[in-house]
Amino acid sequence: MKITKAVIPAAGLGTRMLPISKAVPKEMLPIVDKPAISYLVKEAVDSGIQDILIITAFGKEAMADYFDYSPIYDHHLEKKGQHEAAQTLRSLADMANIYFLRQKEAKGLGHAVLTAKSFVGNDDFVVMYGDDVIISEKPVVRQLMDVYEKYGLGVAGVKEVPWELVMKYCSLDASLLEDHVYHVKNMIEKPKTREEAFTNLSILGRVILPASIFDILEQTGPGAGGEIQLTDAMKELCLREGMCALDFEGTRYDMGSKLGFLMANVKEGVKNEEIGAPFKTFLKEFIKEL
Ligand code: UTP
């Protein structure tokens, strides 16, 4: 089966980014001049996906505005003869079929994915965590699709992370199948102790799931932090039919954390065509003061 649908949960409260997240969705925080969510949509499109559902929430309308035509800018740019700039702005709205659905209460990532049930139907699909931007040569969703097409199982994008982060993310019980590819037998969300954890392999931002995950999510009660956790449902999926994991190629930025947001802007800022060179010069000078 070919993966043709992506679900981007972006309805969380973003408490780690308060106070900005009171008024600006963390998924709209920029890397230089583009919001995090636009990197995700582009990654999905570059992986061959055209149908994208963004799970949104009250107060997060800026995301829908971003992927729409903007008559004010359109008119302004066309009047000044800047047709190419106007076309570039319009292309943001034209790059995919982007749907929006509201999660009415922030009950957790698992609950946000369950909101997508009728959009997904019986298809296997990819979930892209809305605040995880991953910059890579080959889009990470495409990397996961390759593993999915080979093994016919759900696939989690993973990395080895420092142990203190395992306690904040999740831990996978996984055995190596081939270079960078694992078979996952079990997993735990936010293990409380090192003993509770299996390995320091954690899921970072991308998973391909079968539609059968919805039956499991409907039976999944609140877990760590009182939220309905996607990891708890994936654990059940592992026990029922197994899952794979791919240690993907790419640099991941957690745009839902202050440090991740700043790192993304510094590292991607120096690569920027327009301001990269002067920004690098600034950084070299600045570093002497540190
Ligand atoms: P996070 O756990 O990073 O989001 O979820 P959060 O709950 O907003 O974070 P903090 O801890 O309060 O800062 C990963 C992705 O899942 C979405 C988030 O918007 C984020 O993009 N999410 C999370 C939902 O869509 N709904 C939820 O109920 C929770």
PDB file of C-alpha atoms and ligand atoms in Angstrom:
ATOM      1  CA  MET A   1       0.000   0.000   0.000  1.00  0.00           C
ATOM      2  CA  LYS A   2       1.194   3.517  -0.818  1.00  0.00           C
ATOM      3  CA  ILE A   3       1.107   6.195   1.887  1.00  0.00           C
ATOM      4  CA  THR A   4      -0.940   9.128   0.569  1.00  0.00           C
ATOM      5  CA  LYS A   5      -2.122  10.847   3.754  1.00  0.00           C
ATOM      6  CA  ALA A   6      -0.326  12.787   6.464  1.00  0.00           C
ATOM      7  CA  VAL A   7      -1.717  13.903   9.813  1.00  0.00           C
ATOM      8  CA  ILE A   8       0.041  16.763  11.601  1.00  0.00           C
ATOM      9  CA  PRO A   9      -1.105  17.144  15.219  1.00  0.00           C
ATOM     10  CA  ALA A  10      -0.632  20.828  16.041  1.00  0.00           C
ATOM     11  CA  ALA A  11      -3.279  21.412  18.693  1.00  0.00           C
ATOM     12  CA  GLY A  12      -1.129  21.230  21.826  1.00  0.00           C
ATOM     13  CA  LEU A  13      -0.965  24.040  24.353  1.00  0.00           C
ATOM     14  CA  GLY A  14       2.783  24.523  23.964  1.00  0.00           C
ATOM     15  CA  THR A  15       3.310  25.303  27.642  1.00  0.00           C
ATOM     16  CA  ARG A  16       7.097  25.049  27.294  1.00  0.00           C
ATOM     17  CA  MET A  17       6.924  28.050  24.990  1.00  0.00           C
ATOM     18  CA  LEU A  18       4.802  30.296  27.188  1.00  0.00           C
ATOM     19  CA  PRO A  19       4.211  33.213  27.068  1.00  0.00           C
ATOM     20  CA  ILE A  20       4.646  33.443  23.242  1.00  0.00           C
ATOM     21  CA  SER A  21       2.379  30.399  22.732  1.00  0.00           C
ATOM     22  CA  LYS A  22      -0.500  32.343  24.328  1.00  0.00           C
ATOM     23  CA  ALA A  23      -0.798  34.262  21.073  1.00  0.00           C
ATOM     24  CA  VAL A  24       1.414  32.473  18.502  1.00  0.00           C
ATOM     25  CA  PRO A  25       1.040  28.723  17.959  1.00  0.00           C
ATOM     26  CA  LYS A  26       4.436  27.106  18.533  1.00  0.00           C
ATOM     27  CA  GLU A  27       4.028  25.407  15.141  1.00  0.00           C
ATOM     28  CA  MET A  28       4.045  28.942  13.653  1.00  0.00           C
ATOM     29  CA  LEU A  29       7.362  29.906  15.248  1.00  0.00           C
ATOM     30  CA  PRO A  30       9.800  30.700  12.464  1.00  0.00           C
ATOM     31  CA  ILE A  31      13.086  29.315  11.319  1.00  0.00           C
ATOM     32  CA  VAL A  32      14.348  32.573   9.796  1.00  0.00           C
ATOM     33  CA  ASP A  33      11.205  33.542   7.835  1.00  0.00           C
ATOM     34  CA  LYS A  34       9.156  30.368   7.513  1.00  0.00           C
ATOM     35  CA  PRO A  35       7.035  28.762  10.212  1.00  0.00           C
ATOM     36  CA  ALA A  36       7.881  25.307  11.544  1.00  0.00           C
ATOM     37  CA  ILE A  37       4.697  23.826  10.094  1.00  0.00           C
ATOM     38  CA  SER A  38       5.646  24.866   6.553  1.00  0.00           C
ATOM     39  CA  TYR A  39       8.776  22.694   6.789  1.00  0.00           C
ATOM     40  CA  LEU A  40       6.557  19.739   7.700  1.00  0.00           C
ATOM     41  CA  VAL A  41       4.116  20.310   4.860  1.00  0.00           C
ATOM     42  CA  LYS A  42       7.007  20.613   2.405  1.00  0.00           C
ATOM     43  CA  GLU A  43       8.558  17.401   3.753  1.00  0.00           C
ATOM     44  CA  ALA A  44       5.255  15.569   3.203  1.00  0.00           C
ATOM     45  CA  VAL A  45       4.870  16.987  -0.323  1.00  0.00           C
ATOM     46  CA  ASP A  46       8.493  16.150  -1.186  1.00  0.00           C
ATOM     47  CA  SER A  47       7.732  12.591  -0.031  1.00  0.00           C
ATOM     48  CA  GLY A  48       4.851  12.339  -2.512  1.00  0.00           C
ATOM     49  CA  ILE A  49       1.948  13.096  -0.144  1.00  0.00           C
ATOM     50  CA  GLN A  50      -0.832  15.429  -1.310  1.00  0.00           C
ATOM     51  CA  ASP A  51      -3.509  15.021   1.383  1.00  0.00           C
ATOM     52  CA  ILE A  52      -2.489  16.610   4.658  1.00  0.00           C
ATOM     53  CA  LEU A  53      -4.664  17.056   7.735  1.00  0.00           C
ATOM     54  CA  ILE A  54      -3.511  19.565  10.329  1.00  0.00           C
ATOM     55  CA  ILE A  55      -5.075  19.034  13.752  1.00  0.00           C
ATOM     56  CA  THR A  56      -5.570  22.511  15.093  1.00  0.00           C
ATOM     57  CA  ALA A  57      -7.291  24.141  18.071  1.00  0.00           C
ATOM     58  CA  PHE A  58      -8.990  27.290  19.285  1.00  0.00           C
ATOM     59  CA  GLY A  59      -6.684  30.288  18.904  1.00  0.00           C
ATOM     60  CA  LYS A  60      -4.430  28.635  16.316  1.00  0.00           C
ATOM     61  CA  GLU A  61      -6.084  30.102  13.198  1.00  0.00           C
ATOM     62  CA  ALA A  62      -2.767  31.574  12.004  1.00  0.00           C
ATOM     63  CA  MET A  63      -1.895  28.152  10.565  1.00  0.00           C
ATOM     64  CA  ALA A  64      -4.921  28.142   8.240  1.00  0.00           C
ATOM     65  CA  ASP A  65      -4.213  31.735   7.189  1.00  0.00           C
ATOM     66  CA  TYR A  66      -0.647  30.808   6.299  1.00  0.00           C
ATOM     67  CA  PHE A  67      -1.771  28.114   3.847  1.00  0.00           C
ATOM     68  CA  ASP A  68      -4.408  30.318   2.209  1.00  0.00           C
ATOM     69  CA  TYR A  69      -4.209  33.023  -0.475  1.00  0.00           C
ATOM     70  CA  SER A  70      -3.631  36.468   0.971  1.00  0.00           C
ATOM     71  CA  PRO A  71      -5.598  39.029  -1.091  1.00  0.00           C
ATOM     72  CA  ILE A  72      -3.898  41.973   0.680  1.00  0.00           C
ATOM     73  CA  TYR A  73      -0.324  40.907  -0.137  1.00  0.00           C
ATOM     74  CA  ASP A  74      -1.354  39.548  -3.520  1.00  0.00           C
ATOM     75  CA  HIS A  75      -2.838  42.895  -4.536  1.00  0.00           C
ATOM     76  CA  HIS A  76       0.039  44.875  -3.035  1.00  0.00           C
ATOM     77  CA  LEU A  77       2.780  42.852  -4.747  1.00  0.00           C
ATOM     78  CA  GLU A  78       1.003  42.682  -8.126  1.00  0.00           C
ATOM     79  CA  LYS A  79       0.456  46.467  -8.051  1.00  0.00           C
ATOM     80  CA  LYS A  80       4.194  46.946  -7.561  1.00  0.00           C
ATOM     81  CA  GLY A  81       4.935  44.583 -10.439  1.00  0.00           C
ATOM     82  CA  GLN A  82       6.413  41.911  -8.151  1.00  0.00           C
ATOM     83  CA  HIS A  83       4.647  39.039  -9.933  1.00  0.00           C
ATOM     84  CA  GLU A  84       7.184  36.409  -8.929  1.00  0.00           C
ATOM     85  CA  ALA A  85       6.910  37.285  -5.225  1.00  0.00           C
ATOM     86  CA  ALA A  86       3.099  37.192  -5.494  1.00  0.00           C
ATOM     87  CA  GLN A  87       3.269  33.799  -7.206  1.00  0.00           C
ATOM     88  CA  THR A  88       5.648  32.449  -4.520  1.00  0.00           C
ATOM     89  CA  LEU A  89       3.168  33.465  -1.815  1.00  0.00           C
ATOM     90  CA  ARG A  90       0.254  31.860  -3.686  1.00  0.00           C
ATOM     91  CA  SER A  91       2.246  28.650  -4.159  1.00  0.00           C
ATOM     92  CA  LEU A  92       2.192  28.112  -0.382  1.00  0.00           C
ATOM     93  CA  ALA A  93      -1.546  27.576  -0.638  1.00  0.00           C
ATOM     94  CA  ASP A  94      -1.314  25.438  -3.757  1.00  0.00           C
ATOM     95  CA  MET A  95       1.337  22.928  -2.747  1.00  0.00           C
ATOM     96  CA  ALA A  96      -1.054  20.324  -1.315  1.00  0.00           C
ATOM     97  CA  ASN A  97      -4.629  19.621  -0.257  1.00  0.00           C
ATOM     98  CA  ILE A  98      -4.422  20.908   3.286  1.00  0.00           C
ATOM     99  CA  TYR A  99      -7.331  20.150   5.613  1.00  0.00           C
ATOM    100  CA  PHE A 100      -7.926  21.436   9.136  1.00  0.00           C
ATOM    101  CA  LEU A 101      -9.810  19.821  11.971  1.00  0.00           C
ATOM    102  CA  ARG A 102     -10.036  20.994  15.556  1.00  0.00           C
ATOM    103  CA  GLN A 103      -9.156  18.929  18.578  1.00  0.00           C
ATOM    104  CA  LYS A 104     -11.586  20.504  21.006  1.00  0.00           C
ATOM    105  CA  GLU A 105      -9.545  19.732  24.121  1.00  0.00           C
ATOM    106  CA  ALA A 106      -5.803  19.166  24.387  1.00  0.00           C
ATOM    107  CA  LYS A 107      -6.095  15.630  25.737  1.00  0.00           C
ATOM    108  CA  GLY A 108      -2.778  14.424  24.352  1.00  0.00           C
ATOM    109  CA  LEU A 109      -1.053  13.394  21.140  1.00  0.00           C
ATOM    110  CA  GLY A 110      -2.941  10.071  20.981  1.00  0.00           C
ATOM    111  CA  HIS A 111      -6.256  11.890  21.253  1.00  0.00           C
ATOM    112  CA  ALA A 112      -5.180  14.351  18.535  1.00  0.00           C
ATOM    113  CA  VAL A 113      -4.407  11.433  16.187  1.00  0.00           C
ATOM    114  CA  LEU A 114      -7.783   9.831  16.993  1.00  0.00           C
ATOM    115  CA  THR A 115      -9.427  13.077  15.788  1.00  0.00           C
ATOM    116  CA  ALA A 116      -8.098  12.174  12.317  1.00  0.00           C
ATOM    117  CA  LYS A 117      -9.989   8.850  12.134  1.00  0.00           C
ATOM    118  CA  SER A 118     -12.572   9.793   9.491  1.00  0.00           C
ATOM    119  CA  PHE A 119      -9.964  11.588   7.342  1.00  0.00           C
ATOM    120  CA  VAL A 120      -7.696   8.536   7.353  1.00  0.00           C
ATOM    121  CA  GLY A 121     -10.386   5.867   6.835  1.00  0.00           C
ATOM    122  CA  ASN A 122      -8.835   2.448   6.198  1.00  0.00           C
ATOM    123  CA  ASP A 123      -5.528   3.723   4.839  1.00  0.00           C
ATOM    124  CA  ASP A 124      -2.124   3.488   6.456  1.00  0.00           C
ATOM    125  CA  PHE A 125      -0.849   7.018   7.091  1.00  0.00           C
ATOM    126  CA  VAL A 126       1.977   9.096   8.467  1.00  0.00           C
ATOM    127  CA  VAL A 127       1.901  11.194  11.629  1.00  0.00           C
ATOM    128  CA  MET A 128       4.238  14.194  11.751  1.00  0.00           C
ATOM    129  CA  TYR A 129       4.542  15.783  15.207  1.00  0.00           C
ATOM    130  CA  GLY A 130       3.759  19.442  14.536  1.00  0.00           C
ATOM    131  CA  ASP A 131       6.648  20.999  16.433  1.00  0.00           C
ATOM    132  CA  ASP A 132       9.385  18.650  15.187  1.00  0.00           C
ATOM    133  CA  VAL A 133      11.222  20.073  12.189  1.00  0.00           C
ATOM    134  CA  ILE A 134      13.674  17.670  10.579  1.00  0.00           C
ATOM    135  CA  ILE A 135      16.139  18.907   7.985  1.00  0.00           C
ATOM    136  CA  SER A 136      17.561  16.122   5.824  1.00  0.00           C
ATOM    137  CA  GLU A 137      18.854  15.350   2.343  1.00  0.00           C
ATOM    138  CA  LYS A 138      16.067  12.857   1.654  1.00  0.00           C
ATOM    139  CA  PRO A 139      12.777  13.782   3.375  1.00  0.00           C
ATOM    140  CA  VAL A 140      12.416  11.709   6.548  1.00  0.00           C
ATOM    141  CA  VAL A 141       8.845  10.684   5.669  1.00  0.00           C
ATOM    142  CA  ARG A 142      10.215   9.260   2.411  1.00  0.00           C
ATOM    143  CA  GLN A 143      12.945   7.433   4.379  1.00  0.00           C
ATOM    144  CA  LEU A 144      10.244   5.863   6.587  1.00  0.00           C
ATOM    145  CA  MET A 145       8.143   4.949   3.534  1.00  0.00           C
ATOM    146  CA  ASP A 146      11.043   2.896   2.169  1.00  0.00           C
ATOM    147  CA  VAL A 147      11.092   0.788   5.359  1.00  0.00           C
ATOM    148  CA  TYR A 148       7.280   0.542   5.385  1.00  0.00           C
ATOM    149  CA  GLU A 149       7.234  -0.652   1.774  1.00  0.00           C
ATOM    150  CA  LYS A 150       9.883  -3.292   2.524  1.00  0.00           C
ATOM    151  CA  TYR A 151       8.491  -4.712   5.790  1.00  0.00           C
ATOM    152  CA  GLY A 152       4.765  -3.868   5.579  1.00  0.00           C
ATOM    153  CA  LEU A 153       4.644  -2.713   9.209  1.00  0.00           C
ATOM    154  CA  GLY A 154       4.232   0.608  10.986  1.00  0.00           C
ATOM    155  CA  VAL A 155       7.525   2.504  11.208  1.00  0.00           C
ATOM    156  CA  ALA A 156       8.751   4.948  13.858  1.00  0.00           C
ATOM    157  CA  GLY A 157      11.480   7.496  13.162  1.00  0.00           C
ATOM    158  CA  VAL A 158      14.012   7.148  15.975  1.00  0.00           C
ATOM    159  CA  LYS A 159      17.366   8.373  17.260  1.00  0.00           C
ATOM    160  CA  GLU A 160      19.590   7.477  20.175  1.00  0.00           C
ATOM    161  CA  VAL A 161      19.137  10.349  22.619  1.00  0.00           C
ATOM    162  CA  PRO A 162      20.918  11.271  25.885  1.00  0.00           C
ATOM    163  CA  TRP A 163      19.461   9.318  28.827  1.00  0.00           C
ATOM    164  CA  GLU A 164      18.014  12.404  30.521  1.00  0.00           C
ATOM    165  CA  LEU A 165      15.918  12.952  27.368  1.00  0.00           C
ATOM    166  CA  VAL A 166      14.699   9.321  27.299  1.00  0.00           C
ATOM    167  CA  MET A 167      12.825  10.129  30.530  1.00  0.00           C
ATOM    168  CA  LYS A 168      11.113  13.045  28.747  1.00  0.00           C
ATOM    169  CA  TYR A 169      10.414  11.201  25.484  1.00  0.00           C
ATOM    170  CA  CYS A 170      10.016   7.424  25.263  1.00  0.00           C
ATOM    171  CA  SER A 171      12.133   4.280  25.168  1.00  0.00           C
ATOM    172  CA  LEU A 172      11.976   1.439  22.633  1.00  0.00           C
ATOM    173  CA  ASP A 173      12.665  -2.264  23.058  1.00  0.00           C
ATOM    174  CA  ALA A 174      14.204  -2.834  19.638  1.00  0.00           C
ATOM    175  CA  SER A 175      16.499  -5.304  17.900  1.00  0.00           C
ATOM    176  CA  LEU A 176      18.516  -4.547  14.791  1.00  0.00           C
ATOM    177  CA  LEU A 177      17.124  -5.941  11.499  1.00  0.00           C
ATOM    178  CA  GLU A 178      19.584  -4.273   9.144  1.00  0.00           C
ATOM    179  CA  ASP A 179      21.663  -1.108   9.030  1.00  0.00           C
ATOM    180  CA  HIS A 180      19.653   1.617  10.872  1.00  0.00           C
ATOM    181  CA  VAL A 181      16.435  -0.486  10.837  1.00  0.00           C
ATOM    182  CA  TYR A 182      14.988  -2.138  13.954  1.00  0.00           C
ATOM    183  CA  HIS A 183      12.135  -4.455  14.852  1.00  0.00           C
ATOM    184  CA  VAL A 184      10.264  -2.977  17.814  1.00  0.00           C
ATOM    185  CA  LYS A 185       8.792  -5.343  20.379  1.00  0.00           C
ATOM    186  CA  ASN A 186       7.727  -2.894  23.043  1.00  0.00           C
ATOM    187  CA  MET A 187       7.957   0.724  24.146  1.00  0.00           C
ATOM    188  CA  ILE A 188       7.285   2.948  27.142  1.00  0.00           C
ATOM    189  CA  GLU A 189       6.348   6.648  27.313  1.00  0.00           C
ATOM    190  CA  LYS A 190       8.406   8.807  29.694  1.00  0.00           C
ATOM    191  CA  PRO A 191      10.012   6.009  31.778  1.00  0.00           C
ATOM    192  CA  LYS A 192      10.387   7.196  35.374  1.00  0.00           C
ATOM    193  CA  THR A 193      13.681   5.437  36.017  1.00  0.00           C
ATOM    194  CA  ARG A 194      16.574   4.145  33.929  1.00  0.00           C
ATOM    195  CA  GLU A 195      15.507   0.600  34.927  1.00  0.00           C
ATOM    196  CA  GLU A 196      12.046   1.162  33.415  1.00  0.00           C
ATOM    197  CA  ALA A 197      13.607   2.157  30.090  1.00  0.00           C
ATOM    198  CA  PHE A 198      14.592  -0.441  27.469  1.00  0.00           C
ATOM    199  CA  THR A 199      17.127   1.489  25.376  1.00  0.00           C
ATOM    200  CA  ASN A 200      17.973   5.117  24.683  1.00  0.00           C
ATOM    201  CA  LEU A 201      16.227   4.866  21.305  1.00  0.00           C
ATOM    202  CA  SER A 202      13.390   7.404  21.286  1.00  0.00           C
ATOM    203  CA  ILE A 203      10.765   8.314  18.717  1.00  0.00           C
ATOM    204  CA  LEU A 204      11.404  11.731  17.223  1.00  0.00           C
ATOM    205  CA  GLY A 205       8.550  13.292  15.341  1.00  0.00           C
ATOM    206  CA  ARG A 206       7.551  10.893  12.554  1.00  0.00           C
ATOM    207  CA  VAL A 207       5.618   7.600  12.496  1.00  0.00           C
ATOM    208  CA  ILE A 208       3.857   5.581   9.827  1.00  0.00           C
ATOM    209  CA  LEU A 209       0.849   3.802  11.290  1.00  0.00           C
ATOM    210  CA  PRO A 210      -1.780   1.340  10.094  1.00  0.00           C
ATOM    211  CA  ALA A 211      -5.457   2.361  10.370  1.00  0.00           C
ATOM    212  CA  SER A 212      -5.800  -0.339  13.062  1.00  0.00           C
ATOM    213  CA  ILE A 213      -4.227   2.175  15.468  1.00  0.00           C
ATOM    214  CA  PHE A 214      -7.653   3.853  15.763  1.00  0.00           C
ATOM    215  CA  ASP A 215      -9.290   0.779  17.362  1.00  0.00           C
ATOM    216  CA  ILE A 216      -6.431   0.760  19.855  1.00  0.00           C
ATOM    217  CA  LEU A 217      -6.596   4.516  20.510  1.00  0.00           C
ATOM    218  CA  GLU A 218     -10.318   4.241  21.242  1.00  0.00           C
ATOM    219  CA  GLN A 219      -9.435   1.820  24.057  1.00  0.00           C
ATOM    220  CA  THR A 220      -6.439   3.794  25.334  1.00  0.00           C
ATOM    221  CA  GLY A 221      -6.934   5.631  28.611  1.00  0.00           C
ATOM    222  CA  PRO A 222      -4.879   8.535  29.944  1.00  0.00           C
ATOM    223  CA  GLY A 223      -1.227   7.681  30.540  1.00  0.00           C
ATOM    224  CA  ALA A 224       1.837   9.733  31.497  1.00  0.00           C
ATOM    225  CA  GLY A 225       0.862  13.298  32.471  1.00  0.00           C
ATOM    226  CA  GLY A 226      -2.838  12.353  32.383  1.00  0.00           C
ATOM    227  CA  GLU A 227      -2.776  12.576  28.555  1.00  0.00           C
ATOM    228  CA  ILE A 228      -3.878  10.000  25.981  1.00  0.00           C
ATOM    229  CA  GLN A 229      -0.466   8.996  24.722  1.00  0.00           C
ATOM    230  CA  LEU A 230       0.208   7.823  21.167  1.00  0.00           C
ATOM    231  CA  THR A 231       3.118   5.790  22.552  1.00  0.00           C
ATOM    232  CA  ASP A 232       0.727   3.727  24.710  1.00  0.00           C
ATOM    233  CA  ALA A 233      -1.318   2.860  21.600  1.00  0.00           C
ATOM    234  CA  MET A 234       1.837   2.082  19.598  1.00  0.00           C
ATOM    235  CA  LYS A 235       3.013  -0.207  22.417  1.00  0.00           C
ATOM    236  CA  GLU A 236      -0.204  -2.218  21.958  1.00  0.00           C
ATOM    237  CA  LEU A 237       0.332  -2.169  18.178  1.00  0.00           C
ATOM    238  CA  CYS A 238       3.844  -3.603  18.715  1.00  0.00           C
ATOM    239  CA  LEU A 239       2.452  -6.414  20.832  1.00  0.00           C
ATOM    240  CA  ARG A 240      -0.344  -7.194  18.316  1.00  0.00           C
ATOM    241  CA  GLU A 241       1.406  -6.905  14.949  1.00  0.00           C
ATOM    242  CA  GLY A 242       4.911  -5.522  15.530  1.00  0.00           C
ATOM    243  CA  MET A 243       6.461  -2.317  14.285  1.00  0.00           C
ATOM    244  CA  CYS A 244       9.728  -1.233  12.723  1.00  0.00           C
ATOM    245  CA  ALA A 245      11.922   1.723  13.587  1.00  0.00           C
ATOM    246  CA  LEU A 246      14.340   3.657  11.422  1.00  0.00           C
ATOM    247  CA  ASP A 247      17.309   5.583  12.748  1.00  0.00           C
ATOM    248  CA  PHE A 248      16.773   8.283  10.124  1.00  0.00           C
ATOM    249  CA  GLU A 249      19.256  10.659   8.507  1.00  0.00           C
ATOM    250  CA  GLY A 250      18.535  14.249   9.450  1.00  0.00           C
ATOM    251  CA  THR A 251      18.829  17.016  12.024  1.00  0.00           C
ATOM    252  CA  ARG A 252      15.789  17.386  14.222  1.00  0.00           C
ATOM    253  CA  TYR A 253      14.799  20.614  15.968  1.00  0.00           C
ATOM    254  CA  ASP A 254      12.230  20.639  18.774  1.00  0.00           C
ATOM    255  CA  MET A 255      10.491  23.905  17.963  1.00  0.00           C
ATOM    256  CA  GLY A 256       8.335  23.452  21.058  1.00  0.00           C
ATOM    257  CA  SER A 257      11.343  24.134  23.277  1.00  0.00           C
ATOM    258  CA  LYS A 258      13.230  27.406  23.703  1.00  0.00           C
ATOM    259  CA  LEU A 259      16.599  25.787  23.071  1.00  0.00           C
ATOM    260  CA  GLY A 260      15.414  23.902  19.992  1.00  0.00           C
ATOM    261  CA  PHE A 261      13.891  27.070  18.547  1.00  0.00           C
ATOM    262  CA  LEU A 262      17.129  29.027  18.984  1.00  0.00           C
ATOM    263  CA  MET A 263      19.352  26.209  17.688  1.00  0.00           C
ATOM    264  CA  ALA A 264      17.196  25.885  14.564  1.00  0.00           C
ATOM    265  CA  ASN A 265      17.495  29.582  13.807  1.00  0.00           C
ATOM    266  CA  VAL A 266      21.248  29.681  14.324  1.00  0.00           C
ATOM    267  CA  LYS A 267      22.065  26.496  12.392  1.00  0.00           C
ATOM    268  CA  GLU A 268      19.635  27.079   9.544  1.00  0.00           C
ATOM    269  CA  GLY A 269      20.241  30.843   9.606  1.00  0.00           C
ATOM    270  CA  VAL A 270      23.863  30.445   8.519  1.00  0.00           C
ATOM    271  CA  LYS A 271      22.671  28.378   5.535  1.00  0.00           C
ATOM    272  CA  ASN A 272      20.142  31.011   4.452  1.00  0.00           C
ATOM    273  CA  GLU A 273      20.782  32.375   0.947  1.00  0.00           C
ATOM    274  CA  GLU A 274      19.844  35.933   1.778  1.00  0.00           C
ATOM    275  CA  ILE A 275      21.319  36.528   5.233  1.00  0.00           C
ATOM    276  CA  GLY A 276      23.578  33.501   5.808  1.00  0.00           C
ATOM    277  CA  ALA A 277      26.905  35.226   5.050  1.00  0.00           C
ATOM    278  CA  PRO A 278      26.406  38.380   7.185  1.00  0.00           C
ATOM    279  CA  PHE A 279      24.864  36.254   9.960  1.00  0.00           C
ATOM    280  CA  LYS A 280      27.951  34.025   9.993  1.00  0.00           C
ATOM    281  CA  THR A 281      30.198  37.105  10.212  1.00  0.00           C
ATOM    282  CA  PHE A 282      28.100  38.355  13.123  1.00  0.00           C
ATOM    283  CA  LEU A 283      28.306  34.971  14.894  1.00  0.00           C
ATOM    284  CA  LYS A 284      32.095  34.792  14.499  1.00  0.00           C
ATOM    285  CA  GLU A 285      32.448  38.215  16.129  1.00  0.00           C
ATOM    286  CA  PHE A 286      29.873  37.463  18.779  1.00  0.00           C
ATOM    287  CA  ILE A 287      31.487  34.173  19.789  1.00  0.00           C
ATOM    288  CA  LYS A 288      34.606  36.114  20.889  1.00  0.00           C
ATOM    289  CA  GLU A 289      32.494  37.853  23.522  1.00  0.00           C
ATOM    290  CA  LEU A 290      31.234  34.579  25.027  1.00  0.00           C
TER     291      LEU A 290
HETATM  292  P1  UTP B   1       3.957  18.011  22.613  1.00  0.00           P
HETATM  293  O1  UTP B   1       3.806  17.168  23.805  1.00  0.00           O
HETATM  294  O2  UTP B   1       5.304  18.491  22.237  1.00  0.00           O
HETATM  295  O3  UTP B   1       2.991  19.291  22.686  1.00  0.00           O
HETATM  296  O4  UTP B   1       3.261  17.277  21.385  1.00  0.00           O
HETATM  297  P2  UTP B   1       2.425  20.135  23.899  1.00  0.00           P
HETATM  298  O5  UTP B   1       1.567  19.332  24.792  1.00  0.00           O
HETATM  299  O6  UTP B   1       1.807  21.327  23.245  1.00  0.00           O
HETATM  300  O7  UTP B   1       3.773  20.576  24.642  1.00  0.00           O
HETATM  301  P3  UTP B   1       4.045  21.304  26.031  1.00  0.00           P
HETATM  302  O8  UTP B   1       4.654  20.223  26.890  1.00  0.00           O
HETATM  303  O9  UTP B   1       2.749  21.861  26.560  1.00  0.00           O
HETATM  304  O10 UTP B   1       5.038  22.387  25.727  1.00  0.00           O
HETATM  305  C1  UTP B   1       3.798  17.085  20.082  1.00  0.00           C
HETATM  306  C2  UTP B   1       2.840  17.610  19.026  1.00  0.00           C
HETATM  307  O11 UTP B   1       1.520  17.139  19.262  1.00  0.00           O
HETATM  308  C3  UTP B   1       0.587  18.188  19.305  1.00  0.00           C
HETATM  309  C4  UTP B   1       1.403  19.431  19.653  1.00  0.00           C
HETATM  310  O12 UTP B   1       0.781  20.609  19.123  1.00  0.00           O
HETATM  311  C5  UTP B   1       2.761  19.153  19.047  1.00  0.00           C
HETATM  312  O13 UTP B   1       2.863  19.654  17.731  1.00  0.00           O
HETATM  313  N1  UTP B   1      -0.470  17.908  20.311  1.00  0.00           N
HETATM  314  C6  UTP B   1      -0.132  17.634  21.607  1.00  0.00           C
HETATM  315  C7  UTP B   1      -1.789  17.955  19.913  1.00  0.00           C
HETATM  316  O14 UTP B   1      -2.113  18.190  18.724  1.00  0.00           O
HETATM  317  N2  UTP B   1      -2.757  17.748  20.858  1.00  0.00           N
HETATM  318  C8  UTP B   1      -2.468  17.482  22.159  1.00  0.00           C
HETATM  319  O15 UTP B   1      -3.414  17.303  22.966  1.00  0.00           O
HETATM  320  C9  UTP B   1      -1.103  17.421  22.546  1.00  0.00           C
END
